[in-house]
CSV table of C-alpha atoms in Angstrom, one decimal:
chain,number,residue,atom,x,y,z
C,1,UNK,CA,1.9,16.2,12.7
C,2,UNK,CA,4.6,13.7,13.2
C,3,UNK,CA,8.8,14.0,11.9
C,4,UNK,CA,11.4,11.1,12.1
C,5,UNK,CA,14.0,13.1,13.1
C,6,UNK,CA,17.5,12.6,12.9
C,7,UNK,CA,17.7,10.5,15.9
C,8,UNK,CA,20.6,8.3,16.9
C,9,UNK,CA,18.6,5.0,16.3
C,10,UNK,CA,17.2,6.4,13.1
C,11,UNK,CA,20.9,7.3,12.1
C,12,UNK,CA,21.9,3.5,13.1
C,13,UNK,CA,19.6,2.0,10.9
C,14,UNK,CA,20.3,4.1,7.8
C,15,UNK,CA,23.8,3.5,8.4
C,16,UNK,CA,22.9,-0.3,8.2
C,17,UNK,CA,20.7,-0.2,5.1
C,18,UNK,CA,24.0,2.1,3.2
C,19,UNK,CA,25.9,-0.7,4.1
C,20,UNK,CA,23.6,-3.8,3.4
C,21,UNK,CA,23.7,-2.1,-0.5
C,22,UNK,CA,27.4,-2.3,-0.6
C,23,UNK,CA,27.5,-5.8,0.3
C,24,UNK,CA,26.9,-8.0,-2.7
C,25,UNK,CA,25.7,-11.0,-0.4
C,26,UNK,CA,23.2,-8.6,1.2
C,27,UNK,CA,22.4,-6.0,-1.4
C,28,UNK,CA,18.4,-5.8,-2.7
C,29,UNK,CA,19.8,-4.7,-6.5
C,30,UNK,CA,20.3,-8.1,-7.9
C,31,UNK,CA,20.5,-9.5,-11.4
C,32,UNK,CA,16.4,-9.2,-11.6
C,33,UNK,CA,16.2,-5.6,-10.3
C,34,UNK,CA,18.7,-4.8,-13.3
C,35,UNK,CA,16.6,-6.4,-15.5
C,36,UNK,CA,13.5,-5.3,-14.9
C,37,UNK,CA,15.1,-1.2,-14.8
C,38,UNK,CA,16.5,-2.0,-18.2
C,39,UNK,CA,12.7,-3.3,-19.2
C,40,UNK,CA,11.0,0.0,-17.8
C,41,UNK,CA,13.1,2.1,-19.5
C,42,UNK,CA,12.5,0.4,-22.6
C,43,UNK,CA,8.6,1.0,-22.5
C,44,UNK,CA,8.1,4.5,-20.6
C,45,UNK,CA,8.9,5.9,-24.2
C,46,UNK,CA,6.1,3.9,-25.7
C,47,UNK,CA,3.3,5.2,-22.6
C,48,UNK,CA,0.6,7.7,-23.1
C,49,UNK,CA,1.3,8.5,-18.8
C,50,UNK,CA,3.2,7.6,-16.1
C,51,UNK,CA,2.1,7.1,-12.9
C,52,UNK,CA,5.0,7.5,-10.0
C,53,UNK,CA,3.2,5.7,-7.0
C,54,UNK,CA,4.7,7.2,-3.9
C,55,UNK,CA,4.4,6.6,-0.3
C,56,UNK,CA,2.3,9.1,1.5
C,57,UNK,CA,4.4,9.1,4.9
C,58,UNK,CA,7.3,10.3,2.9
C,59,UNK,CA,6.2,12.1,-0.4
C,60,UNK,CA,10.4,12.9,-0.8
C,61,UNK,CA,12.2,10.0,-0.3
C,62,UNK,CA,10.1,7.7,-2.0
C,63,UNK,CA,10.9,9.5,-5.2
C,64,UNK,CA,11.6,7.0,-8.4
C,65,UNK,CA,15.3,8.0,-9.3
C,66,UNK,CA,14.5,6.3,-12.5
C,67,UNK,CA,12.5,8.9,-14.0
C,68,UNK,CA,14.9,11.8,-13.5
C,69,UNK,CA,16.5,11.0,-17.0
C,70,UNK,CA,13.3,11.1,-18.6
C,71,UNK,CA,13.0,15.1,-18.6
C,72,UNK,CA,10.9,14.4,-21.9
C,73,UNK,CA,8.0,13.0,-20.1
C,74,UNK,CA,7.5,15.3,-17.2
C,75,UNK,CA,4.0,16.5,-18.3
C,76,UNK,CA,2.7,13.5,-18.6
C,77,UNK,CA,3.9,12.5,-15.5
C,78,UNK,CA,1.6,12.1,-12.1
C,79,UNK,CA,2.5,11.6,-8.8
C,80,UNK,CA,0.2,9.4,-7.2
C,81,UNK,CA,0.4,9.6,-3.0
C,82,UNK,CA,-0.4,6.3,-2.1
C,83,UNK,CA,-1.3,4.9,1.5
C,84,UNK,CA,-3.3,8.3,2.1
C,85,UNK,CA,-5.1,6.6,4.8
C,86,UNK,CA,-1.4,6.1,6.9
C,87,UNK,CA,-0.3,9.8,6.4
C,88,UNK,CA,-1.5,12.9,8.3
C,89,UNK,CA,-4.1,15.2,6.4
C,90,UNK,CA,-2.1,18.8,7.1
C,91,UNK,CA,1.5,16.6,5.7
C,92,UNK,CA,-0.5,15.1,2.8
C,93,UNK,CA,-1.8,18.5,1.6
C,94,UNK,CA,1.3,19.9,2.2
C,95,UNK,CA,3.0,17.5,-0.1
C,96,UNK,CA,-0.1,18.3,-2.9
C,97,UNK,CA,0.4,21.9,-2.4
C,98,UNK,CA,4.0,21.4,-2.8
C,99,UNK,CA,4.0,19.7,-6.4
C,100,UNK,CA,1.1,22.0,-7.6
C,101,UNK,CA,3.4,25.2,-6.9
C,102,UNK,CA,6.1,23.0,-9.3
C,103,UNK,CA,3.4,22.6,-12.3
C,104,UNK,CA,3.5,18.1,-11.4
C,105,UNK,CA,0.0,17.0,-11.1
C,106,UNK,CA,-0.3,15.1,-7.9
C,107,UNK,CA,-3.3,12.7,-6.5
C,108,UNK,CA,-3.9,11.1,-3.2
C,109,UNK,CA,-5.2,7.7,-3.3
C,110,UNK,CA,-6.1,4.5,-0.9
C,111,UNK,CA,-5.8,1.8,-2.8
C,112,UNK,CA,-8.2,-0.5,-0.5
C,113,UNK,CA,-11.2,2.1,-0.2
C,114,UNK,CA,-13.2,1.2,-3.3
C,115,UNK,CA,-14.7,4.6,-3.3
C,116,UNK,CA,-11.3,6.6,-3.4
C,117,UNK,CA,-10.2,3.9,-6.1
C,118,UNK,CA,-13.5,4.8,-8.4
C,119,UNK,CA,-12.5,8.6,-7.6
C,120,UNK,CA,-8.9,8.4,-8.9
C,121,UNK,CA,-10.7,5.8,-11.7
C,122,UNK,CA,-12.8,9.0,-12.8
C,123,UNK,CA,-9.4,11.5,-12.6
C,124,UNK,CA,-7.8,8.9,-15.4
C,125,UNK,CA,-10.8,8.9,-17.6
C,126,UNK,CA,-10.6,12.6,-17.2
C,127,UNK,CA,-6.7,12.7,-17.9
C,128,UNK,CA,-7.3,10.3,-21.3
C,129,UNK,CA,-10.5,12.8,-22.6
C,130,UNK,CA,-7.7,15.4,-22.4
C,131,UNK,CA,-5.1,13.7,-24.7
C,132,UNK,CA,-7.5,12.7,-27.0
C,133,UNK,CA,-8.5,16.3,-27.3
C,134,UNK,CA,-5.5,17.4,-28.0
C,135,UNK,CA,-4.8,15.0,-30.7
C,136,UNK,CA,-4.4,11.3,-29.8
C,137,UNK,CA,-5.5,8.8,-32.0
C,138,UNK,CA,-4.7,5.7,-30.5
C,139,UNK,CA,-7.6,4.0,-29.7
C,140,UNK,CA,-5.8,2.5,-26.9
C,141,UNK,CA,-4.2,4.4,-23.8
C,142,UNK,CA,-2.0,3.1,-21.7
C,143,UNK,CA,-0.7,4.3,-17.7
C,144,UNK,CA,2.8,2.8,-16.7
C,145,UNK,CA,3.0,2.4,-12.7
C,146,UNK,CA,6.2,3.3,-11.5
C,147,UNK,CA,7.8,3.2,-7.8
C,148,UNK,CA,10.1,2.0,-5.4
C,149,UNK,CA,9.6,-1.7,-3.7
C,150,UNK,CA,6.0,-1.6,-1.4
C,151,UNK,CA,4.3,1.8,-2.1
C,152,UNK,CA,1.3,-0.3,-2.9
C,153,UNK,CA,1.9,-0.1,-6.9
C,154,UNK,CA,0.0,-3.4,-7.1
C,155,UNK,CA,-2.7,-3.4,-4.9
C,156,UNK,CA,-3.9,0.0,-7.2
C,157,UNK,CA,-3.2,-2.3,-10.3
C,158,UNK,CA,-6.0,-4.7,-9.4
C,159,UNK,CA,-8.5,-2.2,-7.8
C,160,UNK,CA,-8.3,0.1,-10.8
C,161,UNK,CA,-8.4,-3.3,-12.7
C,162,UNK,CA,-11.7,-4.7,-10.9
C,163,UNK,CA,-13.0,-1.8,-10.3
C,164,UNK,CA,-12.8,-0.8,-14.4
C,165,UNK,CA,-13.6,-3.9,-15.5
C,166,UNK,CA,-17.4,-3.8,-13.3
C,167,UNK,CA,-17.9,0.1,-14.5
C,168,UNK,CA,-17.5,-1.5,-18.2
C,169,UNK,CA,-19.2,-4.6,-17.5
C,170,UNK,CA,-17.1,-6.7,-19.3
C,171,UNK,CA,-17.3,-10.5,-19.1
C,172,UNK,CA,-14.0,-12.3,-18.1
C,173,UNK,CA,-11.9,-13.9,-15.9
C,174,UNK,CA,-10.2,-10.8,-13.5
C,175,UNK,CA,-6.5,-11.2,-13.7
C,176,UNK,CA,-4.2,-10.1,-10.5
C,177,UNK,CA,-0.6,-9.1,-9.6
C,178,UNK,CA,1.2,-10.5,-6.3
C,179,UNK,CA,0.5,-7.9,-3.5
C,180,UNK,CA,2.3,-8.8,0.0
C,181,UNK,CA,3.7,-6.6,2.3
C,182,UNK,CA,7.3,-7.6,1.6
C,183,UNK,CA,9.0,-5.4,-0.9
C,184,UNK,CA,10.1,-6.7,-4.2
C,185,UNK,CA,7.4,-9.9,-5.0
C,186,UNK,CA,6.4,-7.9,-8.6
C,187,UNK,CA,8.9,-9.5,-10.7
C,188,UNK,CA,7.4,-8.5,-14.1
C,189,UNK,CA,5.8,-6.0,-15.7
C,190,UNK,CA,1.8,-7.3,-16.0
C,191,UNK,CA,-0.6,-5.2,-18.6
C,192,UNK,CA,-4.4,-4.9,-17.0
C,193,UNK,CA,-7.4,-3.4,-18.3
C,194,UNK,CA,-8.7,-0.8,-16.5
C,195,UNK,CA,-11.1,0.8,-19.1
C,196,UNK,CA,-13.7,0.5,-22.5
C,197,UNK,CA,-14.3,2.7,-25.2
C,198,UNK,CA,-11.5,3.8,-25.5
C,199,UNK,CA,-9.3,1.1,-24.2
C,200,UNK,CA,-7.1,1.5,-21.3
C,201,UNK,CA,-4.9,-0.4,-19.5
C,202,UNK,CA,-2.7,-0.2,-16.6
C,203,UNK,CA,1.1,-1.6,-16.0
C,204,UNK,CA,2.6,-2.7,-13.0
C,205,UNK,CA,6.3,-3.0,-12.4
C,206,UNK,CA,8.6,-4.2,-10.0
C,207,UNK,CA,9.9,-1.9,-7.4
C,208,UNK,CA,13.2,-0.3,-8.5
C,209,UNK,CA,16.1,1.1,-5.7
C,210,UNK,CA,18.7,2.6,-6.5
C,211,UNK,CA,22.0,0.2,-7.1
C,212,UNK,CA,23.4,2.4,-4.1
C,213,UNK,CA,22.1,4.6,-1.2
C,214,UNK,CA,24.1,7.3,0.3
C,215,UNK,CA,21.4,9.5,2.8
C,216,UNK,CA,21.3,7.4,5.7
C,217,UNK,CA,18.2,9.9,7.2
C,218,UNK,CA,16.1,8.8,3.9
C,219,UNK,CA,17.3,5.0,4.1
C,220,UNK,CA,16.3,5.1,7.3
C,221,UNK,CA,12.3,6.2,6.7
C,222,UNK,CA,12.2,3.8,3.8
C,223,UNK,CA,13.1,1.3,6.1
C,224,UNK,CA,10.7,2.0,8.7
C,225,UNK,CA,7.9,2.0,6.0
C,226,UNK,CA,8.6,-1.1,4.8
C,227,UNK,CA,10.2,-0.3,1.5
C,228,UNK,CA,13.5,-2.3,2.4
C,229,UNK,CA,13.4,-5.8,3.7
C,230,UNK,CA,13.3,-5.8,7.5
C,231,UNK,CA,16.5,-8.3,7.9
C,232,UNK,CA,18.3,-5.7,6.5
C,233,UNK,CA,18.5,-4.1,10.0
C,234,UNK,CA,16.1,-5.6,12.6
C,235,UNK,CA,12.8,-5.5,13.5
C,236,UNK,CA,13.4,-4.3,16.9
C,237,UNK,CA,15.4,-1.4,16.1
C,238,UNK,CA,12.8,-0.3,13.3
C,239,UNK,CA,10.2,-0.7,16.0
C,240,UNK,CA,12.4,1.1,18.4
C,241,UNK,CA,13.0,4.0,15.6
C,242,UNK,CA,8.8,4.1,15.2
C,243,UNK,CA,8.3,4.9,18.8
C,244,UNK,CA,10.9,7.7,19.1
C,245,UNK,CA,8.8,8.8,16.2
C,246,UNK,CA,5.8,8.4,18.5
C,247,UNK,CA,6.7,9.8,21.9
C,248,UNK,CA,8.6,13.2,20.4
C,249,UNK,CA,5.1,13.7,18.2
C,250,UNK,CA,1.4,14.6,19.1
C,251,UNK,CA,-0.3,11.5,17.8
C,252,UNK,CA,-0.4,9.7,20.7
C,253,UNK,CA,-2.5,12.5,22.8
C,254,UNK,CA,-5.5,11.6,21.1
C,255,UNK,CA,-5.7,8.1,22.7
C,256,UNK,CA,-5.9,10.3,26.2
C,257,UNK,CA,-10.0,9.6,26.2
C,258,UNK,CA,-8.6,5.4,26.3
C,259,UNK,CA,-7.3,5.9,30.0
C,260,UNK,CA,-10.4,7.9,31.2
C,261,UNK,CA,-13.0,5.2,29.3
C,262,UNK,CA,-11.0,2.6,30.6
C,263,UNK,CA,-11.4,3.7,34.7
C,264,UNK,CA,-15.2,4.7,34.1
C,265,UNK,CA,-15.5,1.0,32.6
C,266,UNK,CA,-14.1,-0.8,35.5
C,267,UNK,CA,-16.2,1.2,38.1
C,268,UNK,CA,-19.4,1.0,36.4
C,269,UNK,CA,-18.4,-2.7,35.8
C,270,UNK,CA,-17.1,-3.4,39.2
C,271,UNK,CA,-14.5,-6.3,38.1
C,272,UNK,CA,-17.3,-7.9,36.2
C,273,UNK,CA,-15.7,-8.4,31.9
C,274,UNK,CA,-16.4,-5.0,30.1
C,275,UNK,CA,-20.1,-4.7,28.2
C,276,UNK,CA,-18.7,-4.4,24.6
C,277,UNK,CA,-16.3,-7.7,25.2
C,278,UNK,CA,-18.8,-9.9,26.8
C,279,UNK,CA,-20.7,-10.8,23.4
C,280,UNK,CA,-17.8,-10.8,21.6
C,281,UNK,CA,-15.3,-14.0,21.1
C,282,UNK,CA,-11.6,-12.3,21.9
C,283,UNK,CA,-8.1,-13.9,20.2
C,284,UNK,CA,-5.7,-13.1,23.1
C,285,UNK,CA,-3.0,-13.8,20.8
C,286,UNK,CA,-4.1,-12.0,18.2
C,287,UNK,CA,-3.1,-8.2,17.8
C,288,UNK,CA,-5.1,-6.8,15.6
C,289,UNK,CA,-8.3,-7.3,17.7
C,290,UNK,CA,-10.2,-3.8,18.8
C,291,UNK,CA,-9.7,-4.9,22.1
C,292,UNK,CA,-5.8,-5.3,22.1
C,293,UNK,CA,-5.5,-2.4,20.2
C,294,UNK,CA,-7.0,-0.1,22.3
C,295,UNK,CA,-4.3,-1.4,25.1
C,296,UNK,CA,-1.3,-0.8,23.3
C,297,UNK,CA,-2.7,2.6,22.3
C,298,UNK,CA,-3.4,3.3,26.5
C,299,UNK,CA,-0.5,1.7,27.2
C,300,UNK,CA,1.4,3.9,25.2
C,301,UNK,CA,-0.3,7.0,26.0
C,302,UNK,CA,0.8,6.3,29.9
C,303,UNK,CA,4.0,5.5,29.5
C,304,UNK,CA,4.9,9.1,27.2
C,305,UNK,CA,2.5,11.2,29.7
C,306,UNK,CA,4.4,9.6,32.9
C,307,UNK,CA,7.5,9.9,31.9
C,308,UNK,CA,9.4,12.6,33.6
C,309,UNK,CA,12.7,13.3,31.2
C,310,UNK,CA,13.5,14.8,29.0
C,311,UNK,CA,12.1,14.1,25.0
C,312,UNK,CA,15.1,15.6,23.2
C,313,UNK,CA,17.3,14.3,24.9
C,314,UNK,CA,18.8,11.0,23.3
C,315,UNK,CA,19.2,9.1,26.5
C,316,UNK,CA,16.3,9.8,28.0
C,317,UNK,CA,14.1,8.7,24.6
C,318,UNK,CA,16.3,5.1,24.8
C,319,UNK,CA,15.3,4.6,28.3
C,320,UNK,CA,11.4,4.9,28.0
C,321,UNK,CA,11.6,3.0,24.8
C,322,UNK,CA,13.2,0.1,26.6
C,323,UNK,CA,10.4,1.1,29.4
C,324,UNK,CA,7.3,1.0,26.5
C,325,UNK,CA,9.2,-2.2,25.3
C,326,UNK,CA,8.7,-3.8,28.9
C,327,UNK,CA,4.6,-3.0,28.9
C,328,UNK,CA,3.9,-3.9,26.0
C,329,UNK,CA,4.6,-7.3,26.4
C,330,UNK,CA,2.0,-8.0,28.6
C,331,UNK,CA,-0.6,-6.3,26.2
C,332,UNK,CA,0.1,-8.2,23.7
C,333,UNK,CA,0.5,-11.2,25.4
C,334,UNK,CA,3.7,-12.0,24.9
C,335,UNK,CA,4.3,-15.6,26.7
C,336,UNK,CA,7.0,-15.3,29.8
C,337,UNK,CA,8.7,-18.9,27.8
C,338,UNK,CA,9.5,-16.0,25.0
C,339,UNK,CA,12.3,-15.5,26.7
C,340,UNK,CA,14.6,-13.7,24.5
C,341,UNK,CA,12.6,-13.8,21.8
C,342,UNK,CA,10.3,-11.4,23.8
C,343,UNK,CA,11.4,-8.2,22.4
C,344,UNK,CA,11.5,-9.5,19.1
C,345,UNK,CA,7.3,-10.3,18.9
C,346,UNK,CA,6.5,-7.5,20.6
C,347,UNK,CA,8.2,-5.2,17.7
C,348,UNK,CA,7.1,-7.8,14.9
C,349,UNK,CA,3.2,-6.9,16.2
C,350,UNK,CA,3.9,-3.0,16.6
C,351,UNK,CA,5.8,-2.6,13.1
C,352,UNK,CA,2.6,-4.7,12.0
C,353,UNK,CA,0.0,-2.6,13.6
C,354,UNK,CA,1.9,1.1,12.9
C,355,UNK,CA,2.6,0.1,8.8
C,356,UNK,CA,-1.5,-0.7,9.0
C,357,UNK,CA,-2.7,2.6,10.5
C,358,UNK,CA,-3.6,1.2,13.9
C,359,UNK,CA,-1.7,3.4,15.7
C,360,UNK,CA,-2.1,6.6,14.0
C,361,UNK,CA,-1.6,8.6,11.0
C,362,UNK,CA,2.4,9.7,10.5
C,363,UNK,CA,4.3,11.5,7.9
C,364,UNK,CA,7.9,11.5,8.5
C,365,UNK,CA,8.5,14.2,6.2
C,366,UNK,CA,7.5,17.8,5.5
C,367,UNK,CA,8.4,20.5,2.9
């Protein structure tokens, strides 16, 4: 079970991101963003559900302020916990238990596991038998996606989509919305069907922000999980922030068997390449190979369990992240002509491999 605590680095980059939204040359909530929030508001009134997509790793602060003034709504309302697969189990039931006590229907989804998708498929067909039963005519229902920028509203769109359209077997050319990993590419709201007899469709939206942000501890974790643009405060201090969250957690004591594997390996191997690499072609400069994967995750493990200070103690964190920065670049391969630009890639290729799950499961928030 992992926390971002209120570090000084964490505190630094929320600072940043409160500051970048009071700069108008800087600011994410632009002409478009306006638009598109006067364009939601328009239509959640004419839904049969919303869906608010949230981000797993923090259930809280990936709330959509949008909705609050939509008190009307609320039962028809479901919180859908998205990147399930990034968060840790005991935080994501946590956050479930949490809404159920509060009467909000809640639903953990991974949007890339086609058999969670058909799941959370099934729980929507369930949700529209329920609304007809109680009276709906329409012969159409419709789901509105709602969230903030990168929560993954998109790539659910066109799984549910795909994934509705097979189950129906209808004929027709599969339509998709823009997913990337760089928040705020949805720029308007797309209608796809996710359902037949009865009809049902799906909506994506844009990511909304708010115009301004004023918690720098919550700006600070929706920077770190990608839901503000990195420029707005650095790759290297978000990667910094992510291994603070690391080294004062427990995650990192499961890659313990890595160190152990790795000194039977060499003996039984005697200098000779390891057996599972020998078959295999290996991308050296590619980090999301097994191979360099399982190095940053030893690497990482041996520089926390070496280290001899002292984990709350704000200096002493600083100093073996500049010490975790220095090893990892010869894991991942960082050229020696990098020069200054070596600190840079290596926390480009950990932000990478941590917002992808490859170095554990983290929420960053808890009830």
């Amino acid at each position: 079970m992992s926390t971002a605590r209120n570090w000084k680095i964490g505190r630094e980059i929320g600072e940043a991101v409160i500051k970048a939204s009071r700069n108008p040359n800087r600011r994410w909530y632009g002409p478009h963003m306006a638009a598109a929030a006067r364009a939601i508001s328009d239509r959640i009134p004419l839904v049969d559900f919303v869906l608010e997509i949230r981000d797993s790793r923090i259930p809280f602060s990936s709330e959509y302020e949008l909705l609050r003034k939509f008190t009307a709504f609320s039962l028809r309302r479901i919180i859908v916990l998205n990147k399930m697969e990034l968060a840790d189990s005991f935080g994501l039931k946590e956050s479930m238990d949490y809404f159920e006590r509060r009467n909000c229907p809640s639903y953990a989804v991974n949007s890339h596991n086609k058999e969670c998708v058909k799941q959370f498929l099934n729980f929507l067909h369930s949700k529209v038998r329920e609304l007809h039963k109680s009276g709906h005519t329409n012969h159409t229902t419709t789901f509105m996606l709602l969230g903030i920028p990168n929560v993954g509203k998109s790539a659910l769109a066109n799984a549910l989509h795909q994934i509705g359209r097979i189950s129906a077997a209808e004929k027709g050319k599969l339509k998709h919305t823009v997913v990337s990993s760089e928040p705020g590419n949805t720029k308007d709201i797309t209608s796809l069907k996710i359902g037949s007899r009865p009809n049902i469709y799906v909506l994506d939206t844009p990511g909304i922000l708010p115009p301004n942000l004023q918690d720098a501890e919550i700006c600070s974790k929706l920077a770190l999980t990608g839901a503000i643009r990195d420029d707005l405060v650095g790759e290297i201090e978000l990667a910094q922030f992510f291994l603070t969250v690391l080294n004062s957690g427990h995650e990192y004591k499961r890659w313990a068997k890595l160190c152990k594997s790795e000194d039977e390996t060499e003996h039984l191997n005697n200098g000779t390449p390891k057996l599972d690499t020998m078959n295999k072609r290996q991308y050296p400069t590619d980090h999301t190979q097994d191979f360099i994967v399982r190095d940053v995750r030893r690497v990482l493990y041996q520089t926390i369990s070496a280290f001899d200070g002292n984990l709350e103690d704000e200096i002493d964190m600083e100093n073996l992240v500049k010490s975790q920065f220095a090893a990892l670049r010869t894991v991942l391969r960082v050229s020696a002509e990098a020069g200054e630009y070596a600190d840079l890639i290596v926390a480009s290729k950990l932000l990478n491999l941590y917002r992808t799950g490859r170095l554990g499961q983290y929420t960053l928030e808890h009830v």
